[in-house]
Short mmCIF file of C-alpha atoms in Angstrom, two decimals:
data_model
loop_
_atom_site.label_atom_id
_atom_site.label_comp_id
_atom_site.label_asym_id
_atom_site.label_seq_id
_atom_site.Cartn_x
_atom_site.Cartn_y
_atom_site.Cartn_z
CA UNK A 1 0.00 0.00 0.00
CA UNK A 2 1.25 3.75 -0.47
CA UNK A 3 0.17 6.64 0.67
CA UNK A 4 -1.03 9.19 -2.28
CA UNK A 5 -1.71 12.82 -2.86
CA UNK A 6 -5.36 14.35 -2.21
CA UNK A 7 -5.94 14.70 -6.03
CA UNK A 8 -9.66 13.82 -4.95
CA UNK A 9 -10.63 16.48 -1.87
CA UNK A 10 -11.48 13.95 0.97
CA UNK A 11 -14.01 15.66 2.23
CA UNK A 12 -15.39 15.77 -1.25
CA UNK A 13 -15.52 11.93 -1.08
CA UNK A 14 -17.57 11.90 2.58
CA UNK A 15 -19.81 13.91 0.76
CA UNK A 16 -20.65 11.27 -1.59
CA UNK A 17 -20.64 8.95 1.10
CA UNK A 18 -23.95 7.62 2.72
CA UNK A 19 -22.53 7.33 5.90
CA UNK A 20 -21.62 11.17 6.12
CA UNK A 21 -24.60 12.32 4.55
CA UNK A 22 -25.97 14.32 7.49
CA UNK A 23 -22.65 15.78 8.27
CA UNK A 24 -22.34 19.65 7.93
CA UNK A 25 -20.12 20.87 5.12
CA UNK A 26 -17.82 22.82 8.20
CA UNK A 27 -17.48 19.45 9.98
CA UNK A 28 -16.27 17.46 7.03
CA UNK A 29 -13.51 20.62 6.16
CA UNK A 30 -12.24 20.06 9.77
CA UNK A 31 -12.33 16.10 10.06
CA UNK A 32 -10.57 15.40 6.70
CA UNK A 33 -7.83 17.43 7.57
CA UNK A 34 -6.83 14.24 9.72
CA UNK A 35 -7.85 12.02 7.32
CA UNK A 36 -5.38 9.89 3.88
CA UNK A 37 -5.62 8.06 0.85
CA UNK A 38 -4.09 4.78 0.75
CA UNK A 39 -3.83 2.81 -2.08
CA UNK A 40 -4.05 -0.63 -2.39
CA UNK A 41 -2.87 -3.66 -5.07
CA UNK A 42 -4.77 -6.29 -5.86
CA UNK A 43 -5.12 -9.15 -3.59
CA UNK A 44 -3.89 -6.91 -0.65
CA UNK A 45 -5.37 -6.94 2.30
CA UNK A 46 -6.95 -3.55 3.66
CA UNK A 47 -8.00 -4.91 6.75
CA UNK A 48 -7.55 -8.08 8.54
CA UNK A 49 -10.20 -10.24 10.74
CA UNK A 50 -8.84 -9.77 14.29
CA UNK A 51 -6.48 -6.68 14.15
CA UNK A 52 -7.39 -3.33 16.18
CA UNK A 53 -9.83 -1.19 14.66
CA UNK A 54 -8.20 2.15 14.25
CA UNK A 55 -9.53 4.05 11.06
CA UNK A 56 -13.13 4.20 9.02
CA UNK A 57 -12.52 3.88 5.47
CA UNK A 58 -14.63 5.10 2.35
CA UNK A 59 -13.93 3.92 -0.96
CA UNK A 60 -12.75 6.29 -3.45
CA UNK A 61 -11.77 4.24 -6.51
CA UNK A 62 -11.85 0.33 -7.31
CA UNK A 63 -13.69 -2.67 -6.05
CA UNK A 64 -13.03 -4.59 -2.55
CA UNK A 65 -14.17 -7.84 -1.16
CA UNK A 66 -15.24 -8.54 2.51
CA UNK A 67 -14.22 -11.73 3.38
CA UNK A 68 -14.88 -13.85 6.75
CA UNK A 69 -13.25 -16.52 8.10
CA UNK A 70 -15.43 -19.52 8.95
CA UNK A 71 -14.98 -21.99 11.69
CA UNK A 72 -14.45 -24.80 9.78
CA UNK A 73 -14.28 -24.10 6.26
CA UNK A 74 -12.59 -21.39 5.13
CA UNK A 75 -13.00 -17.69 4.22
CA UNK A 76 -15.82 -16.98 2.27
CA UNK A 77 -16.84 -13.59 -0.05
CA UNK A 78 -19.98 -12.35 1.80
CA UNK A 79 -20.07 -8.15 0.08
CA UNK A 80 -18.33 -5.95 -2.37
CA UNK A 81 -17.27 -2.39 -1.65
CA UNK A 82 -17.50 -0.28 -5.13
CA UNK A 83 -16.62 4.10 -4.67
CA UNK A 84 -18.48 5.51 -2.39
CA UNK A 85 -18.93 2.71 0.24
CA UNK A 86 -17.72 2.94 3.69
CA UNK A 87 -16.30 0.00 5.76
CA UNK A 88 -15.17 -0.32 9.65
CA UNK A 89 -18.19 2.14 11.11
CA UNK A 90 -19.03 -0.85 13.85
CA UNK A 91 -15.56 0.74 15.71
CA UNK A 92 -17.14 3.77 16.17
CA UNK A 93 -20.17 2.12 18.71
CA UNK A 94 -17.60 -0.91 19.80
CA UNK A 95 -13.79 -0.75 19.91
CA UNK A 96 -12.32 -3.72 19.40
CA UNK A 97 -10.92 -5.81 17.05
CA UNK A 98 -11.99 -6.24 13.20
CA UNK A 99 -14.88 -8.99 12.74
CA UNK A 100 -14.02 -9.47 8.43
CA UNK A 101 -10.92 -8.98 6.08
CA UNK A 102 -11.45 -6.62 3.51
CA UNK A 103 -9.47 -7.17 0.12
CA UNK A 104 -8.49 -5.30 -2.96
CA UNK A 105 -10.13 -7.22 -6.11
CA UNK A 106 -8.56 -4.06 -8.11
CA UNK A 107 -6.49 -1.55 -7.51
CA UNK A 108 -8.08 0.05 -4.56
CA UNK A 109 -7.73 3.92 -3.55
CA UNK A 110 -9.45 4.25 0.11
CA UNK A 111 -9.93 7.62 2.52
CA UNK A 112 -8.91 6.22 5.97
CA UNK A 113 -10.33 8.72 8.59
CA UNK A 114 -9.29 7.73 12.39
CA UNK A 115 -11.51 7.02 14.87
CA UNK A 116 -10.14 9.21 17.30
CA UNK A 117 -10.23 12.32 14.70
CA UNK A 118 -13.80 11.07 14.64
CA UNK A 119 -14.20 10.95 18.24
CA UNK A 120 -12.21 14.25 19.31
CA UNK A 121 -14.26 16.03 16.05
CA UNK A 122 -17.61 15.22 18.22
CA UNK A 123 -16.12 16.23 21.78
CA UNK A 124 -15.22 19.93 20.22
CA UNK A 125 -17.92 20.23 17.99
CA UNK A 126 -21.26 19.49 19.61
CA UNK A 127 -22.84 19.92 15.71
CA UNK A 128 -21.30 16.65 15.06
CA UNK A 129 -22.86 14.97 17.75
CA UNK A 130 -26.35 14.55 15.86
CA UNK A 131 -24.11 13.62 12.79
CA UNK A 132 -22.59 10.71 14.95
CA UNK A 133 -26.41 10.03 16.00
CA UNK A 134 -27.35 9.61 12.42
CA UNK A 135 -24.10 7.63 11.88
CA UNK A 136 -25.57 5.03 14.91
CA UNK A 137 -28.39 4.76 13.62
CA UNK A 138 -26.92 3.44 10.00
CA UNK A 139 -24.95 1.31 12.18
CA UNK A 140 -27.82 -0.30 13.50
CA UNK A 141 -29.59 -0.71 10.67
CA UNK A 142 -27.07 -2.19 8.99
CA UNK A 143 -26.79 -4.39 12.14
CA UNK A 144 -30.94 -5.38 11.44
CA UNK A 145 -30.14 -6.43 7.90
CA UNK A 146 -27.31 -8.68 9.51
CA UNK A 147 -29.55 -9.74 11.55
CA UNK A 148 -31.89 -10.10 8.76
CA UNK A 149 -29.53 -12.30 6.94
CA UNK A 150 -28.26 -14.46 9.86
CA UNK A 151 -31.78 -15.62 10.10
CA UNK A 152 -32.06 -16.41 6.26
CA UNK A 153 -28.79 -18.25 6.40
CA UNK A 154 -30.20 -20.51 9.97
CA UNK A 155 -33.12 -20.91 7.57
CA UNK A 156 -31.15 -22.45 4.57
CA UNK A 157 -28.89 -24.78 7.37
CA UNK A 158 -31.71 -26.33 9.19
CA UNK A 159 -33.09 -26.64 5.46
CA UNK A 160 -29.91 -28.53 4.52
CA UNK A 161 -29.70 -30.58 7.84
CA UNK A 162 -33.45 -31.75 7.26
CA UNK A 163 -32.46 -32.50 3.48
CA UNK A 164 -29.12 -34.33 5.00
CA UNK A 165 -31.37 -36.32 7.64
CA UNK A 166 -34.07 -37.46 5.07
CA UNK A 167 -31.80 -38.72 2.57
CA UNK A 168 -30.28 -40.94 5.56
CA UNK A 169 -32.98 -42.18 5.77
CA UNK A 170 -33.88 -43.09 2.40
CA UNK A 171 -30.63 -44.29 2.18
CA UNK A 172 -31.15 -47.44 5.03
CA UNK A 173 -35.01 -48.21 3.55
CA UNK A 174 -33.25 -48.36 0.24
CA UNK A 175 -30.70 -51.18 1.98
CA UNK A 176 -33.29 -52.61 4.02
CA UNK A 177 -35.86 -52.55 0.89
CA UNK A 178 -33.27 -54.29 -1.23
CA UNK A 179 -30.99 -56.59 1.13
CA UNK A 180 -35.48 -58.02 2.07
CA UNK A 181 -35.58 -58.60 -2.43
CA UNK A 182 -32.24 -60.15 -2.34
CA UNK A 183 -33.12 -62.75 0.91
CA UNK A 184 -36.69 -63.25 -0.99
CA UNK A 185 -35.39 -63.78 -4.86
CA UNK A 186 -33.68 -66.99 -4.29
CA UNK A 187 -36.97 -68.54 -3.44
CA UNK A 188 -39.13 -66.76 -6.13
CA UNK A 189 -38.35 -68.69 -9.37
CA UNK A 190 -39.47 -72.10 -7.69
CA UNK A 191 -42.49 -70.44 -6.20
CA UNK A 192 -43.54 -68.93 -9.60
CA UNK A 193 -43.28 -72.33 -11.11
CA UNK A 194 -45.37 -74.20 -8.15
CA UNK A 195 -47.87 -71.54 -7.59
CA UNK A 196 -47.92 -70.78 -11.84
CA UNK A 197 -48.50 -66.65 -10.36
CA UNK A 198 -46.17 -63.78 -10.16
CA UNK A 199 -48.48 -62.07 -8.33
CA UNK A 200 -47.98 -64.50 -5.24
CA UNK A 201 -44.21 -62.99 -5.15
CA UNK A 202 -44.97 -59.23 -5.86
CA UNK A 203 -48.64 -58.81 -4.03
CA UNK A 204 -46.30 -59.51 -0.33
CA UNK A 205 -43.43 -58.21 -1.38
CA UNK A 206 -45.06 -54.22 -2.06
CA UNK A 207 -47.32 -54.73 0.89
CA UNK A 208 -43.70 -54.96 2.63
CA UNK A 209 -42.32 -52.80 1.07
CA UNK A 210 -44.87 -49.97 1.56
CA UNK A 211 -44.98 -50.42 5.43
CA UNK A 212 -41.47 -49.33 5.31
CA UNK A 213 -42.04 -46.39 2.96
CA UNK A 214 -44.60 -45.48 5.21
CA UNK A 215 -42.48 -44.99 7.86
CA UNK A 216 -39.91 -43.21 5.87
CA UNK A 217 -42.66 -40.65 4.57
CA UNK A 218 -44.09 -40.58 8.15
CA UNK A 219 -40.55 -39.25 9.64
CA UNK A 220 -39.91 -37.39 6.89
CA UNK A 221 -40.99 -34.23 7.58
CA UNK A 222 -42.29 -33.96 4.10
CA UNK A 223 -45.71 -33.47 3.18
CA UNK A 224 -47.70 -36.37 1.56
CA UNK A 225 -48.20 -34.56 -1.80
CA UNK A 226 -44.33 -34.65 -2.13
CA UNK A 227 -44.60 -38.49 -2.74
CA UNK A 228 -47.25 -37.88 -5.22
CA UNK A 229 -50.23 -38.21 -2.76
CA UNK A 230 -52.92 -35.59 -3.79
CA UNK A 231 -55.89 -35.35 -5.79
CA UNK A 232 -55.05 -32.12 -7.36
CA UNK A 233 -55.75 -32.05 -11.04
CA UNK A 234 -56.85 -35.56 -10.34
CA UNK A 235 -59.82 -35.26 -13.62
CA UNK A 236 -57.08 -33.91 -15.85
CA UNK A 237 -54.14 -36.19 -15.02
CA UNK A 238 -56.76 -39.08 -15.78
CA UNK A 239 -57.62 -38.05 -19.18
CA UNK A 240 -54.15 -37.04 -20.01
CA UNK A 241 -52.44 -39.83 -19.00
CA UNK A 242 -55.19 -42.27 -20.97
CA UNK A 243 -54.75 -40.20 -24.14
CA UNK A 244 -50.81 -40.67 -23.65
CA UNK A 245 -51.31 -44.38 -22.82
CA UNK A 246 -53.71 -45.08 -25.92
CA UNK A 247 -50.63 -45.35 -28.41
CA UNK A 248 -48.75 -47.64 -26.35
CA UNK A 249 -51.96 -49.54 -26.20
CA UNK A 250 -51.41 -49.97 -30.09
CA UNK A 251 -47.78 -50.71 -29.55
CA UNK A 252 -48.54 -53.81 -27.24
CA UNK A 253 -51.21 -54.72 -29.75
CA UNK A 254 -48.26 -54.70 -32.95
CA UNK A 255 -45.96 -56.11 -30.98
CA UNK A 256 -48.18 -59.27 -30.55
CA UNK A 257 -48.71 -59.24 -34.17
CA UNK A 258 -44.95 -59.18 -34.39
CA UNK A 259 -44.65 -62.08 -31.78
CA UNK A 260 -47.10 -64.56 -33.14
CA UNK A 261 -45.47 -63.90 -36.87
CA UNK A 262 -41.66 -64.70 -35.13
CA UNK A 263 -42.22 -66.76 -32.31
CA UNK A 264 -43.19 -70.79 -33.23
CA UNK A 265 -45.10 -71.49 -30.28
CA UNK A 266 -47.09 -68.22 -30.53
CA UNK A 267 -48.24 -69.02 -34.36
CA UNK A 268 -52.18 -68.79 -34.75
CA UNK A 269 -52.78 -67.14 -31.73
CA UNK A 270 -55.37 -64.72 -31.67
CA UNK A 271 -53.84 -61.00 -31.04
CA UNK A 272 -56.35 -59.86 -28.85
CA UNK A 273 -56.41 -63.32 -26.62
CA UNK A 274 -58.14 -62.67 -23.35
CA UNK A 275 -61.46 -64.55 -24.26
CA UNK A 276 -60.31 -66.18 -27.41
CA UNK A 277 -60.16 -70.00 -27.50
CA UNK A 278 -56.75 -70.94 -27.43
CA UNK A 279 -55.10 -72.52 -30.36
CA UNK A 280 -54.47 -75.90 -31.12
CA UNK A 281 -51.45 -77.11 -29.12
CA UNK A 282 -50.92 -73.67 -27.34
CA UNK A 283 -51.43 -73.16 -24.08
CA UNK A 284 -53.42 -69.54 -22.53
CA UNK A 285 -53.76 -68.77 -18.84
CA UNK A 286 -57.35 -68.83 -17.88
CA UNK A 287 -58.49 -64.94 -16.66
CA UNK A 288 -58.30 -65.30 -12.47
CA UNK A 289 -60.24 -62.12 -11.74
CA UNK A 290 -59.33 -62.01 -8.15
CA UNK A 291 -55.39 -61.94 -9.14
CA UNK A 292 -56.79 -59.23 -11.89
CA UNK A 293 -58.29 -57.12 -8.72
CA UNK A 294 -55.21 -57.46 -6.57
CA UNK A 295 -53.49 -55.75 -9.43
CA UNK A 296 -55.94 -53.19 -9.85
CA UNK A 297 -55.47 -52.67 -5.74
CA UNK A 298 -51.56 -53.13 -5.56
CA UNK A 299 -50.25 -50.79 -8.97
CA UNK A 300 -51.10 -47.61 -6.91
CA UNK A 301 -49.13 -48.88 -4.33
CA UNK A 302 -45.90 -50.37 -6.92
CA UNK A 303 -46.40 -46.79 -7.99
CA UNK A 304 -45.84 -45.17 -4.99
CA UNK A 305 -42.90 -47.18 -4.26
CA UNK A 306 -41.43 -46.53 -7.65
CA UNK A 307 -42.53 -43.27 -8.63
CA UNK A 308 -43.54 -41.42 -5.55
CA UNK A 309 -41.03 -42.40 -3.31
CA UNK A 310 -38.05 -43.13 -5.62
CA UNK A 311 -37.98 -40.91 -8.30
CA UNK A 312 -39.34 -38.27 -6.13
CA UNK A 313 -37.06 -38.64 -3.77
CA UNK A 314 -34.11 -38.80 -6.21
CA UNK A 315 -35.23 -35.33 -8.11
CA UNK A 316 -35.19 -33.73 -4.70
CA UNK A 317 -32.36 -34.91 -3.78
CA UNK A 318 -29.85 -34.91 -7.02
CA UNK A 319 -29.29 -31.64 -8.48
CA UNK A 320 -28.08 -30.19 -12.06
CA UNK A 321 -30.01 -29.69 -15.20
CA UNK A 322 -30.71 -33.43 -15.70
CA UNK A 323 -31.43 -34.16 -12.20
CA UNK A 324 -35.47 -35.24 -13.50
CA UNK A 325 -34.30 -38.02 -16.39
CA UNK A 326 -31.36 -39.04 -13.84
CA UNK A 327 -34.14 -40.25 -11.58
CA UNK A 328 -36.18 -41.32 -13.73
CA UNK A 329 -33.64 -43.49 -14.89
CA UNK A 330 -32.34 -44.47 -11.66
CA UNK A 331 -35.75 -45.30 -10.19
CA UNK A 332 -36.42 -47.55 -13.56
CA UNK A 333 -33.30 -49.28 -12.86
CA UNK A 334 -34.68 -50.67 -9.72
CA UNK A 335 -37.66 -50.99 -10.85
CA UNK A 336 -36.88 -53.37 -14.11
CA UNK A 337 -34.83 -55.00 -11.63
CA UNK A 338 -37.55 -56.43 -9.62
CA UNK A 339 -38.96 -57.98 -12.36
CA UNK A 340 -35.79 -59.33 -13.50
CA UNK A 341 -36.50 -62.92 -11.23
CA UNK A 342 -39.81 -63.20 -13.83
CA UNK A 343 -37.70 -63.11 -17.17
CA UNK A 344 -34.95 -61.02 -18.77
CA UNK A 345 -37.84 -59.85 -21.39
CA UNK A 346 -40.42 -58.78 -18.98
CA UNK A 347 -37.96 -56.52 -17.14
CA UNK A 348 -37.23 -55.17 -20.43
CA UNK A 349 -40.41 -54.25 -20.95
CA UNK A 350 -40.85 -52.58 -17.54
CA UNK A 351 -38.21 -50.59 -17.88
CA UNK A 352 -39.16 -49.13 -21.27
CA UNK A 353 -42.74 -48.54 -19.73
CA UNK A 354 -41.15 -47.44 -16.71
CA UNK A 355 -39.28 -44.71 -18.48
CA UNK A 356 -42.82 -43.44 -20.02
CA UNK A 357 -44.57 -43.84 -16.18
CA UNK A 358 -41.69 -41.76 -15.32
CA UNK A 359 -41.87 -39.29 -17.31
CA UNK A 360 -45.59 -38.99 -16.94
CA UNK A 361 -45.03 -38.47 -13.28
CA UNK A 362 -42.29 -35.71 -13.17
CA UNK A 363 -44.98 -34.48 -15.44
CA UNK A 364 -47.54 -34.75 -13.37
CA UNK A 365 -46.71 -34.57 -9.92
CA UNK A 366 -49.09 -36.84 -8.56
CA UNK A 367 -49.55 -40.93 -8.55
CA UNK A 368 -53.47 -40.17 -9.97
CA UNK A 369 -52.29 -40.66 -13.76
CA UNK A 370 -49.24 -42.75 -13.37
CA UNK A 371 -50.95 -45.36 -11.69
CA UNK A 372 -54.63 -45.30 -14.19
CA UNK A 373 -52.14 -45.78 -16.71
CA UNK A 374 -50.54 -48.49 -14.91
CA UNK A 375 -53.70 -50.59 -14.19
CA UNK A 376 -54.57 -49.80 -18.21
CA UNK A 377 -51.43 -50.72 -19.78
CA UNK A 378 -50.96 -53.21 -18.12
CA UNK A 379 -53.94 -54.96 -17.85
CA UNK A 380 -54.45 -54.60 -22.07
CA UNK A 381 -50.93 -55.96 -22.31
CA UNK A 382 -51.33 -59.05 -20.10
CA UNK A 383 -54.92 -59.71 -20.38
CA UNK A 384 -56.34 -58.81 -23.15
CA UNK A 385 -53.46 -58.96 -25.59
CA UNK A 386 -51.29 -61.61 -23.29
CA UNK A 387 -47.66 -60.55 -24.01
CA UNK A 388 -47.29 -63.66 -21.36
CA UNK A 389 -44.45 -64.90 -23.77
CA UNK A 390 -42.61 -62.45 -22.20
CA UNK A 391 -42.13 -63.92 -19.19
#
């Protein structure tokens, strides 16, 4: 730093200067006779955290960063000084030592008026006592928007240490979730093939399942909507997500055509099977409707597991500009995986319709749609059309 000539008349500069603004032309001749400008390089320091407070400083040219030194992390940037700024009033009402650094960004030209100047000015002049009144009370109320912003800042931290505890949480139900479909997978092929049912394996398993998401969306702290829960919109998400599931209807529908063209065993089957006679030689699963009603019953709940609690969870929780299709895809991940003990092809196929349940639901918002679609799709693709080759 160096000392430099009053090219700029410093009591020109307190003129300009909020902080002096209710000072008297006569008092601001006399005070910045004691007063000097210092300038600064960049990256230098013009005051340090913890040194005696000895001078109040305006800025006359250049920019300045305040910078505070955190407990456990660091300094970090909280203002920036620009001409015409003043820095170090919170001497004048407590002597002591400096509470933030303050830092040339640019090359910084500063008027450094001492305190004591300050405080013999007022004990000679009893004009400048009301200044020094007005000067408190900008003092305090920059000491209210401190306030202000201490309580914002509280705000965000007991935000982020909710956000931190919740995603503990999801993070054991995920383990305990998934460690319960390991144990029960290495008994679910030979019950499938003595019960002839999937829905013996999967009806338990989400009733599981969804007692333990209860309890992570009871100690959540989150509203129900935010797993998809409401019946906002609930009319409109219906009809929506029917005319978005209609052409995927017609998919399922070619891709039997396809199947019974390719596949020997599936050759003169009717497409649309589900009260058909079967072929000669083939073999159809007769319509159970009380399996067809636990399905009806149990997709809002798959969905809620899936959808609501998963992907929802995963969008709040990831961040970034793809943060939505990352849990999507994440969610469908697990989600094709727990049909994966069934067959290779039918978790496939609910991964590709779990990326279009997905996507209605980030839509959406709410498990209303997703899970009309759900009962739809699937019940047209397993029922009616009987893309049972796929598993």
């Amino acid at each position: 730093m160096s000392p430099v000539a009053d090219n700029m008349p410093a009591h020109a500069l307190m003129k300009q200067s909020d902080f002096f603004r209710g000072c008297e032309d006569r008092d601001l001749l006399a005070l910045a006779g004691a007063t000097r400008f210092v300038t600064y390089a960049p990256d230098e320091d013009i005051v340090c955290e913890g040194e005696d407070a000895l001078d109040v400083f305006v800025v006359a040219s250049g920019e300045a960063a305040v910078w505070k030194e955190a407990a456990t992390a660091g300094k970090f940037e909280i203002a920036r000084l620009n001409p015409g700024d003043s820095f170090g009033e919170m001497a004048l009402l407590d002597p002591g030592k400096r509470s933030a650094t303050v830092r040339a960004v640019s090359e910084v030209k500063v008027l450094a008026i001492p305190i004591e100047s300050i405080v013999a000015l007022a004990q000679s002049r009893p004009s400048f006592v009301h200044a020094l009144v007005g000067l408190a009370r900008q003092v305090a109320a920059r000491l209210r928007t401190s306030n202000s912003t201490a309580v914002e800042s509280l705000d965000r931290a007991l935000k982020e240490e909710r956000t931190r505890t919740t995603m503990g949480k999801f993070t054991f139900m995920l383990i305990v979730t998934y460690s319960l479909y390991t144990w029960i997978l290495g008994t679910a092929t030979q019950m499938k093939e003595m019960l002839g049912r999937s829905e013996f394996i999967t009806v338990p398993a989400v009733i599981i399942i969804t007692g333990i998401l209860a309890w992570f969306m009871r100690t959540s702290g989150y509203p129900a909507s935010f797993f998809g829960i409401s019946l906002r919109d609930a009319r409109r998400h219906t009809l929506e997500a029917l005319a978005f599931t209609f052409p995927l209807m017609v998919v399922a529908v070619l891709l039997k055509m396809l199947l019974v063209a390719v596949v020997p065993s599936m050759q003169g089957q009717p497409v649309l099977q589900m009260f058909a006679e079967p072929a000669p030689g083939a073999v159809s699963a007769a319509f159970n409707p009380w399996l067809t009603l636990a399905y009806v019953v149990f997709v809002p709940f798959q969905e809620l597991i899936y959808r609501g609690s998963l992907q929802g969870a995963l969008a709040h929780f990831l961040t970034g500009k793809w943060r939505s299709w990352l849990a999507i895809i994440g969610s469908n991940i697990i989600f094709s995986a727990a049909h994966l003990y069934i067959s290779p092809g039918l978790s496939i196929t609910a991964f590709v319709a779990g990326i279009f349940w997905g996507w209605l639901y980030a839509r959406q918002k709410t498990l209303v749609g997703v899970s009309v679609s759900h009962v739809i799709l699937g019940f047209w693709g397993f029922e009616v059309v009987d893309l049972g080759v796929l598993e």
